[in-house]
PDB file of C-alpha atoms in Angstrom:
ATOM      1  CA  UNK A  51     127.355  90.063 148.271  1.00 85.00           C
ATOM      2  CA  UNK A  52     128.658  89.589 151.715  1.00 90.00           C
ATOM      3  CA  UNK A  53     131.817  91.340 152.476  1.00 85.00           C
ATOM      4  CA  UNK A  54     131.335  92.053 156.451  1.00 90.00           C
ATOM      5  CA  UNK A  55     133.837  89.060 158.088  1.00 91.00           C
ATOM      6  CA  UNK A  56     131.560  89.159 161.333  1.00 92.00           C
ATOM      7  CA  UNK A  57     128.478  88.484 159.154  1.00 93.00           C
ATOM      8  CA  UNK A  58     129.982  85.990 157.011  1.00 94.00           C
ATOM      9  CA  UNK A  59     130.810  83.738 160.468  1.00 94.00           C
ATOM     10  CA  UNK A  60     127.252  84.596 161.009  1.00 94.00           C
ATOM     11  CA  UNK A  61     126.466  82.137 158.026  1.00 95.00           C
ATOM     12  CA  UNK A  62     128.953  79.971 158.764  1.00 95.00           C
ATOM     13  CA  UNK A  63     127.639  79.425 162.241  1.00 95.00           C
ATOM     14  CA  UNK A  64     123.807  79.204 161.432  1.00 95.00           C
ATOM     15  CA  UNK A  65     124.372  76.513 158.913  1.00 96.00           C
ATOM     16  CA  UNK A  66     127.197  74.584 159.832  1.00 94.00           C
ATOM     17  CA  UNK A  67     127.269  72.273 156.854  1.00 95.00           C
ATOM     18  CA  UNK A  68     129.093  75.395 154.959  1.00 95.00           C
ATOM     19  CA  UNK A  69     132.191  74.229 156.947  1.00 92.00           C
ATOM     20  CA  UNK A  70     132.601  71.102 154.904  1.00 90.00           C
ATOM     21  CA  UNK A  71     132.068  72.685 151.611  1.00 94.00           C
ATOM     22  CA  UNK A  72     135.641  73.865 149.765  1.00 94.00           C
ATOM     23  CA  UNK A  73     137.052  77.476 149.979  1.00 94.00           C
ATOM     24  CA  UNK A  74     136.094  77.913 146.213  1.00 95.00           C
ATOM     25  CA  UNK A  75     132.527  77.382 147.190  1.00 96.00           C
ATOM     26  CA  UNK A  76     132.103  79.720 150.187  1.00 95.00           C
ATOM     27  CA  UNK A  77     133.672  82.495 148.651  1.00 95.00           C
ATOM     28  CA  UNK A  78     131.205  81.914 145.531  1.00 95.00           C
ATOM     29  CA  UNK A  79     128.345  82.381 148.234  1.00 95.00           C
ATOM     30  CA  UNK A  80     129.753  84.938 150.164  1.00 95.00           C
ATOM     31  CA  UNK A  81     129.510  86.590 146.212  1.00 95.00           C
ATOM     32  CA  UNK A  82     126.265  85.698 145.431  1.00 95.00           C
ATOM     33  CA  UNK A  83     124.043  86.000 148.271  1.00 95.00           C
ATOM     34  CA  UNK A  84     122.473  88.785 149.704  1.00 95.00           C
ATOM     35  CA  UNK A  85     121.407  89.559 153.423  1.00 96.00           C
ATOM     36  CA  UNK A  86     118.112  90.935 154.004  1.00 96.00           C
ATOM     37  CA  UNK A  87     115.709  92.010 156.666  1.00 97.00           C
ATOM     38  CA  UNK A  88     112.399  91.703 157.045  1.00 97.00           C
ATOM     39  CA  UNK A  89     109.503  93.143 159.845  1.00 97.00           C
ATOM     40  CA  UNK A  90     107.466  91.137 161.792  1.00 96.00           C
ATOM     41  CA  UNK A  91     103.902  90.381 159.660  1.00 95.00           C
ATOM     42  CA  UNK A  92     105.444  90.712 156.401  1.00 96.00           C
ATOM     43  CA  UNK A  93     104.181  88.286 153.638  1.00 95.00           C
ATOM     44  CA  UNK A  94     107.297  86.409 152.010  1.00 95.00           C
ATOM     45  CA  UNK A  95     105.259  84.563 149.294  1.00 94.00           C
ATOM     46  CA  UNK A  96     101.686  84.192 148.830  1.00 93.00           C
ATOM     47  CA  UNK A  97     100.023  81.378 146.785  1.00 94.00           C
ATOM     48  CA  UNK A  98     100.461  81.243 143.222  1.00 94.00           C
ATOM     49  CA  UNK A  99     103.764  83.718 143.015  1.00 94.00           C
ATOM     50  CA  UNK A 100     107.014  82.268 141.858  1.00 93.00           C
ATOM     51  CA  UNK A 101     110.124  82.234 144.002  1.00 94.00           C
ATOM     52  CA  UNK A 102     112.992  84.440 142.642  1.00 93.00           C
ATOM     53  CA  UNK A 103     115.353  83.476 145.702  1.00 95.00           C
ATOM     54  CA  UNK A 104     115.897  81.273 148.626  1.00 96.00           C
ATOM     55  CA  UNK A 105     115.971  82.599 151.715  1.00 96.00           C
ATOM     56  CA  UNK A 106     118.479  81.241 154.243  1.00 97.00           C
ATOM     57  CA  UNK A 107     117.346  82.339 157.721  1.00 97.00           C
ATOM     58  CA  UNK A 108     119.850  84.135 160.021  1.00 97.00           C
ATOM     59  CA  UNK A 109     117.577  85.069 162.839  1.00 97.00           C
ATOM     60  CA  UNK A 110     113.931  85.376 163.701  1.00 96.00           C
ATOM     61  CA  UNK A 111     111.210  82.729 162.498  1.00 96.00           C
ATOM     62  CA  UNK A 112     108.367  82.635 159.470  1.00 96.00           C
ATOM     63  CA  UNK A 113     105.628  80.637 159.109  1.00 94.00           C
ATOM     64  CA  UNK A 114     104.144  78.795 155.668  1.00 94.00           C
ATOM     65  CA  UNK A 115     100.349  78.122 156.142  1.00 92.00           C
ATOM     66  CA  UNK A 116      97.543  77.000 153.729  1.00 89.00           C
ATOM     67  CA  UNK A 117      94.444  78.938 153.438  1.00 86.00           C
ATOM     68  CA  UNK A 118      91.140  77.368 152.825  1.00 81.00           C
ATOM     69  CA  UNK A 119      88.425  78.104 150.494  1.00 77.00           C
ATOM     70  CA  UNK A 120      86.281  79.719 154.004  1.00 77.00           C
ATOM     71  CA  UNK A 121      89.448  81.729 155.168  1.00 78.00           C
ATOM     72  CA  UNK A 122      90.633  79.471 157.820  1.00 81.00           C
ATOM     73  CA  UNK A 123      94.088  79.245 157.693  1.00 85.00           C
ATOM     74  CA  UNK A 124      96.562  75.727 158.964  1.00 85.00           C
ATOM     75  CA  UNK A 125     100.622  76.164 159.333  1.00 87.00           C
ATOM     76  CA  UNK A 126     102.066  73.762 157.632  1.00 89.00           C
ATOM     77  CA  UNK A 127     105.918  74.452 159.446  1.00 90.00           C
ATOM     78  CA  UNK A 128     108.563  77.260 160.810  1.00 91.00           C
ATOM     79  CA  UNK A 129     111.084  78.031 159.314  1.00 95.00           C
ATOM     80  CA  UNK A 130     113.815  78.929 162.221  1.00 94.00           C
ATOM     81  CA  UNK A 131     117.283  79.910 162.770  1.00 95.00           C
ATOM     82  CA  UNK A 132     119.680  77.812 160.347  1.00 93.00           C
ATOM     83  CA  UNK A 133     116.692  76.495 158.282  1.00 94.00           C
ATOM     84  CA  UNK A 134     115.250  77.526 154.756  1.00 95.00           C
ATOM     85  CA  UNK A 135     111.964  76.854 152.954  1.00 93.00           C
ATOM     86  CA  UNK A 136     111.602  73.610 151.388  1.00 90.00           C
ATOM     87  CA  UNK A 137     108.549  74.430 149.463  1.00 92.00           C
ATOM     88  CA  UNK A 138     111.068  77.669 148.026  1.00 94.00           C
ATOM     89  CA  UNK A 139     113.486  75.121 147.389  1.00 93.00           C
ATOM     90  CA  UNK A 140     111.154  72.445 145.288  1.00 91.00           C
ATOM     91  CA  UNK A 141     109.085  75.351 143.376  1.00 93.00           C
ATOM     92  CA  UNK A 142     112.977  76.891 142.012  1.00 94.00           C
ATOM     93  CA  UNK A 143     113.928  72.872 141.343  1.00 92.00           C
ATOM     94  CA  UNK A 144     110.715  72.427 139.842  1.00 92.00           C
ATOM     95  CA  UNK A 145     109.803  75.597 138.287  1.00 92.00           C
ATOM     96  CA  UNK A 146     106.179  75.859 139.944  1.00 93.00           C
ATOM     97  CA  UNK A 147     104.283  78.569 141.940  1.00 95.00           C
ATOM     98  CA  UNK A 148     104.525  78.323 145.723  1.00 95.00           C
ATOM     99  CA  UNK A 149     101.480  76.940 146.943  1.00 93.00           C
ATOM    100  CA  UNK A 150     101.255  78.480 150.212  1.00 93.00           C
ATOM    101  CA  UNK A 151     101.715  81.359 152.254  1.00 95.00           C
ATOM    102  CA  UNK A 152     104.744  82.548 154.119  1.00 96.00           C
ATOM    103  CA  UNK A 153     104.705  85.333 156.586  1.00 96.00           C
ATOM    104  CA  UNK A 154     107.425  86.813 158.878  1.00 97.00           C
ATOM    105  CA  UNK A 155     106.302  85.429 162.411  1.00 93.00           C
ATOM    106  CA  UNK A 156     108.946  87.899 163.873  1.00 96.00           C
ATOM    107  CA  UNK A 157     111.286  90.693 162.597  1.00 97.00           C
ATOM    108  CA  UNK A 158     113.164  87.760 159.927  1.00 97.00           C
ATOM    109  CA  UNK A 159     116.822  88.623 159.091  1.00 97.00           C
ATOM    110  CA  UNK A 160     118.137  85.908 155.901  1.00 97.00           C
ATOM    111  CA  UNK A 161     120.849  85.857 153.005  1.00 96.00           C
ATOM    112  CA  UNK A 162     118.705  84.921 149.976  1.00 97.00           C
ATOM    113  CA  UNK A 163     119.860  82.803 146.853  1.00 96.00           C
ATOM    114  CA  UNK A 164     118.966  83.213 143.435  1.00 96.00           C
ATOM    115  CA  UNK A 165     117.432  80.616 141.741  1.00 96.00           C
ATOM    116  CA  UNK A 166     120.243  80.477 139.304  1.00 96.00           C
ATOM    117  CA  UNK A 167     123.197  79.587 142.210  1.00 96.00           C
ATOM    118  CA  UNK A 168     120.353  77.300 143.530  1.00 96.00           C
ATOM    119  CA  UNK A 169     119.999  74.882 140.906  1.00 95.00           C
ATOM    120  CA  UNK A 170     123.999  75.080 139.816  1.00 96.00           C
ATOM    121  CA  UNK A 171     125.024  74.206 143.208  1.00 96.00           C
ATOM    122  CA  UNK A 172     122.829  71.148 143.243  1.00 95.00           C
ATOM    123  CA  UNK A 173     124.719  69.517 140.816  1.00 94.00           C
ATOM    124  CA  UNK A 174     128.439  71.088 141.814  1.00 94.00           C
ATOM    125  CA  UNK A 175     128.318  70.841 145.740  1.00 95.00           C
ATOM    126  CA  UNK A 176     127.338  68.028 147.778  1.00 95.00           C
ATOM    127  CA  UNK A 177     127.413  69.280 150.694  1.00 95.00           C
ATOM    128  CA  UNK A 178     124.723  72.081 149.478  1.00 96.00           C
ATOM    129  CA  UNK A 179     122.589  69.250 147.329  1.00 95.00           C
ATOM    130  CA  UNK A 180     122.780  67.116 151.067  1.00 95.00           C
ATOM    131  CA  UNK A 181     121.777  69.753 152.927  1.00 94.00           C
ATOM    132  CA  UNK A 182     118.969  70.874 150.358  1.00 93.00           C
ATOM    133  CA  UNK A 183     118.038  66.599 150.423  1.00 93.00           C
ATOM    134  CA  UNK A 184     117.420  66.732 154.761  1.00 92.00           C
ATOM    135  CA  UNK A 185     115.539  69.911 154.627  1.00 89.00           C
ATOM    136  CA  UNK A 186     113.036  67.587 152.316  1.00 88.00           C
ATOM    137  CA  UNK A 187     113.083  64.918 153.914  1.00 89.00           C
ATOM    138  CA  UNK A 188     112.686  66.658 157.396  1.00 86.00           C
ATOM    139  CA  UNK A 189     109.893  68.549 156.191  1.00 85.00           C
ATOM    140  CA  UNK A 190     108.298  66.251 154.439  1.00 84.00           C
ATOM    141  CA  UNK A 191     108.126  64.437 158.089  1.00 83.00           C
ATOM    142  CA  UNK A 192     106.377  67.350 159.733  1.00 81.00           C
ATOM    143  CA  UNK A 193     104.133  68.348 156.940  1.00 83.00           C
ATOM    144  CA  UNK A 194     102.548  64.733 157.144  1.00 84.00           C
ATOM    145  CA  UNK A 195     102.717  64.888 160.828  1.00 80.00           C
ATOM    146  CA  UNK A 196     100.203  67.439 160.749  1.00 80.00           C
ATOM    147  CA  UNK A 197      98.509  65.753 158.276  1.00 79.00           C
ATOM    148  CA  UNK A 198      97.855  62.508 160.271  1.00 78.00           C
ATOM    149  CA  UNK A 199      96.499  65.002 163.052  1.00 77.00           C
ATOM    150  CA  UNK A 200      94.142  66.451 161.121  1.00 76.00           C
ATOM    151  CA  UNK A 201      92.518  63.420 159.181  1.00 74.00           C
ATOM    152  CA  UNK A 202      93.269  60.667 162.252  1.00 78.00           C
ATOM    153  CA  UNK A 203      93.526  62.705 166.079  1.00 81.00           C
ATOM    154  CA  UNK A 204      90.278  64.095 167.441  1.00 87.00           C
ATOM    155  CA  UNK A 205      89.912  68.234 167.648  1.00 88.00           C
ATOM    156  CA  UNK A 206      90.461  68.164 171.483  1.00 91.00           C
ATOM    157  CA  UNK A 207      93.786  65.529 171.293  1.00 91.00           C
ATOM    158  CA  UNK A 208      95.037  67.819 168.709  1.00 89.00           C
ATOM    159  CA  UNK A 209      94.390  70.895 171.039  1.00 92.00           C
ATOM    160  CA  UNK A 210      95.911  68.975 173.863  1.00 93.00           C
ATOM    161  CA  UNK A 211      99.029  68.131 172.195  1.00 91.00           C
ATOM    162  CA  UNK A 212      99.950  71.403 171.015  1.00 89.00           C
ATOM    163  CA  UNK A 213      98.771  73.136 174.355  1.00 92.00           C
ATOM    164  CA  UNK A 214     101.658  70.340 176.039  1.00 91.00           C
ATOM    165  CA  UNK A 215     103.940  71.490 173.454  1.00 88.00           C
ATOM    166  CA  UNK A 216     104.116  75.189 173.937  1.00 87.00           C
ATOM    167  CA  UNK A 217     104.228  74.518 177.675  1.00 85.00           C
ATOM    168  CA  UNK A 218     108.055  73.117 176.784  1.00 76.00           C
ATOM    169  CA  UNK A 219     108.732  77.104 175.982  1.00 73.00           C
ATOM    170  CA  UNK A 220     106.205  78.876 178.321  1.00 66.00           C
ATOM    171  CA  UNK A 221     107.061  79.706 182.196  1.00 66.00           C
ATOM    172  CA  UNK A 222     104.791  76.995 184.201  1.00 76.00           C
ATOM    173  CA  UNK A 223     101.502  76.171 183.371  1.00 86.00           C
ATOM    174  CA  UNK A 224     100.372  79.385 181.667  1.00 90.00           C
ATOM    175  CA  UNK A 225     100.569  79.808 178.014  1.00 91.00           C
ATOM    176  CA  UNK A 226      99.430  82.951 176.644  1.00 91.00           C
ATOM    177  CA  UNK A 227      97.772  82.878 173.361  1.00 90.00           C
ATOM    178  CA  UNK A 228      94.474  83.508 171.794  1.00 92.00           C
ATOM    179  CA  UNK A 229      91.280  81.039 170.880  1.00 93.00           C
ATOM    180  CA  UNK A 230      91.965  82.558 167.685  1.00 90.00           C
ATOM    181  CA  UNK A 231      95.662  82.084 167.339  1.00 89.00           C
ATOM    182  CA  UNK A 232      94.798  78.116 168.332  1.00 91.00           C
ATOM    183  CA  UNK A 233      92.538  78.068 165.848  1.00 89.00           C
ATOM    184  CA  UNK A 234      95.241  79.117 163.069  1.00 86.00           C
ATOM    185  CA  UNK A 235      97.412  77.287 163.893  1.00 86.00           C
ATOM    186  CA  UNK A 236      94.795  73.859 164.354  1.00 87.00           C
ATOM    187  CA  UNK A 237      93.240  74.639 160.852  1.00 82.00           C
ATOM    188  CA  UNK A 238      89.470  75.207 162.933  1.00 84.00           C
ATOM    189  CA  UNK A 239      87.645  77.838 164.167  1.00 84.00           C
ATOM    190  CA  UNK A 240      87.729  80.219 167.133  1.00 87.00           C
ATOM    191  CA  UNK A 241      84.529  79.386 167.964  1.00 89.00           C
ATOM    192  CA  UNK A 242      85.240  75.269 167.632  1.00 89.00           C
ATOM    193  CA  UNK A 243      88.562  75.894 169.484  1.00 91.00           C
ATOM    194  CA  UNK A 244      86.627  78.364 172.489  1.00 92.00           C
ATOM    195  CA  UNK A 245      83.829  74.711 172.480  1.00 91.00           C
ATOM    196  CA  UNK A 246      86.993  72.597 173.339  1.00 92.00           C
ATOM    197  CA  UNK A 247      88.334  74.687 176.014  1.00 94.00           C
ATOM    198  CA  UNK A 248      85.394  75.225 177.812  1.00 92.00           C
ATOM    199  CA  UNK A 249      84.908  71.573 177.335  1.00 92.00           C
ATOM    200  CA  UNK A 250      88.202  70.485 178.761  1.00 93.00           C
ATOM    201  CA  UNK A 251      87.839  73.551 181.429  1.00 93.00           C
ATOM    202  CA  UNK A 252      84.352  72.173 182.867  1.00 91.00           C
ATOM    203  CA  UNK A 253      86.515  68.749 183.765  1.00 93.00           C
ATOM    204  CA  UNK A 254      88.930  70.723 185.519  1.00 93.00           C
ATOM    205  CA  UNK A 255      91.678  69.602 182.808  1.00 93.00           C
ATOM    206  CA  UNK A 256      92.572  73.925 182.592  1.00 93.00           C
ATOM    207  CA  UNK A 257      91.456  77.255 182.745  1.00 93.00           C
ATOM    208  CA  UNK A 258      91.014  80.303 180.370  1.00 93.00           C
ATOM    209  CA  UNK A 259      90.829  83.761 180.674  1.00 90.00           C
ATOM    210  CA  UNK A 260      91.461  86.342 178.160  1.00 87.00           C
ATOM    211  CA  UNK A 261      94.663  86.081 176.184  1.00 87.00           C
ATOM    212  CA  UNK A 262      95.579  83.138 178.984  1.00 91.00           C
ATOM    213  CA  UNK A 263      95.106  79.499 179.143  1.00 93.00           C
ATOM    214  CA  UNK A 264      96.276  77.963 182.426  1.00 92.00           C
ATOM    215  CA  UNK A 265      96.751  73.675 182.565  1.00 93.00           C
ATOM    216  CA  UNK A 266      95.734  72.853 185.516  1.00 92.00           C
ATOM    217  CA  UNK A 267      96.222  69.133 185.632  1.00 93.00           C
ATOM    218  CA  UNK A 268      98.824  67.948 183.359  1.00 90.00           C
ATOM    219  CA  UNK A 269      99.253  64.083 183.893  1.00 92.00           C
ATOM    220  CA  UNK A 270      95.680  64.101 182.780  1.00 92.00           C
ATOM    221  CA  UNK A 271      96.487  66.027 179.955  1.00 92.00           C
ATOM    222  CA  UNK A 272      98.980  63.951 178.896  1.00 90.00           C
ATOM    223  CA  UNK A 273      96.880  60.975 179.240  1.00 90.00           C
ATOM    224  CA  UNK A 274      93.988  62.515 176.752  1.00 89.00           C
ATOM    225  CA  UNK A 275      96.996  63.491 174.341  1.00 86.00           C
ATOM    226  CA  UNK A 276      97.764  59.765 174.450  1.00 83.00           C
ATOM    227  CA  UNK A 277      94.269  58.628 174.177  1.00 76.00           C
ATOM    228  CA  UNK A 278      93.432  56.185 171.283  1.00 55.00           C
TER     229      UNK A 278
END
């Protein structure tokens, strides 16, 4: 239960659709949900378990990876601010194990929803059975996104495209993150991933140090992200 006001219009803010559903139906999930919090690096769900809520994500971000056979691991999404966990969401519908992993990429603070209230409100509130709808069909987009990178992009476009993307939320040209962290998040290996760099670092394209990788010349970075 949520009785705090100031974190109820914490709810109401991070998922905005709640302002469109009836009085009735907010004060129903103000009684049935519960807020939790969660540290940085802890597992949500591993593969095979069975969801017993839904979290809905107040602040902070977690991630839902596969892991492979030889321990390399590929995210699949975030789940951020205002978002939830599709793959939750279809295992309560469906009554299957979660097929993944989910861990807390940062300290995660959520209101979680039974399974019960989940399925009930699918068929009583449209606005919650829309919003659960566009979180499938959103994610469904970006799981297959990385899917077509994997089977159709080469290893260096790949590394390329995501390097260009966290530039968008670094400060200049310098992203800090690890061969090893690439390589999680690429579904390879640090040692393919450290190949690549120094690859793309003897043509002048960047430059790594420790911990750092430093593009150097991003037009043509942009142009071997584009490359067919």
């Amino acid at each position: 239960m949520i009785g705090d006001p100031w974190q109820r219009q914490r709810l109401l803010d991070a998922f905005p659709f709640l302002h469109g559903t009836p009085e009735e139906f907010r004060a129903e999930l103000f009684e049935q949900v519960a807020l939790v919090r969660l540290p940085v690096g802890q597992l949500i769900c591993h593969d095979g378990a069975h969801c017993n809520q839904l979290p809905l994500v107040l602040t902070g971000t977690g991630r839902v990876y596969k892991l492979g056979e030889n321990g390399r691991e590929i995210t699949l999404y975030r789940v951020h601010p205002g978002e939830s966990c599709v793959v939750t969401t279809s295992c309560i519908l469906s009554g299957r194990a979660f097929p993944a992993f989910a861990v807390c990429e940062s300290a995660v603070e959520a209101v979680v929803v039974r399974p019960a209230e989940v399925r009930r409100w699918m068929a009583t509130s449209e606005p919650w059975r829309e919003y659960i709808f566009g979180l499938i069909a959103s994610r469904l987009q970006e799981v297959f996104g990385v899917l077509d990178a994997v089977l159709f992009q080469r290893l260096d476009q790949r590394l390329i495209t995501h390097l260009l993307g966290l530039r968008q939320t670094a400060s200049g040209r310098n992203i800090h993150m690890t061969h090893q962290a690439l390589a999680v998040e690429l579904g390879s290996s640090r040692e393919v991933i450290s190949r690549v760099l120094k690859g793309l670092e003897s043509q002048g394209l960047l430059r790594t140090t420790r911990g750092l990788i430093e593009l150097l010349d991003i037009p043509a970075l942009e142009l071997r992200a584009r490359e067919g």
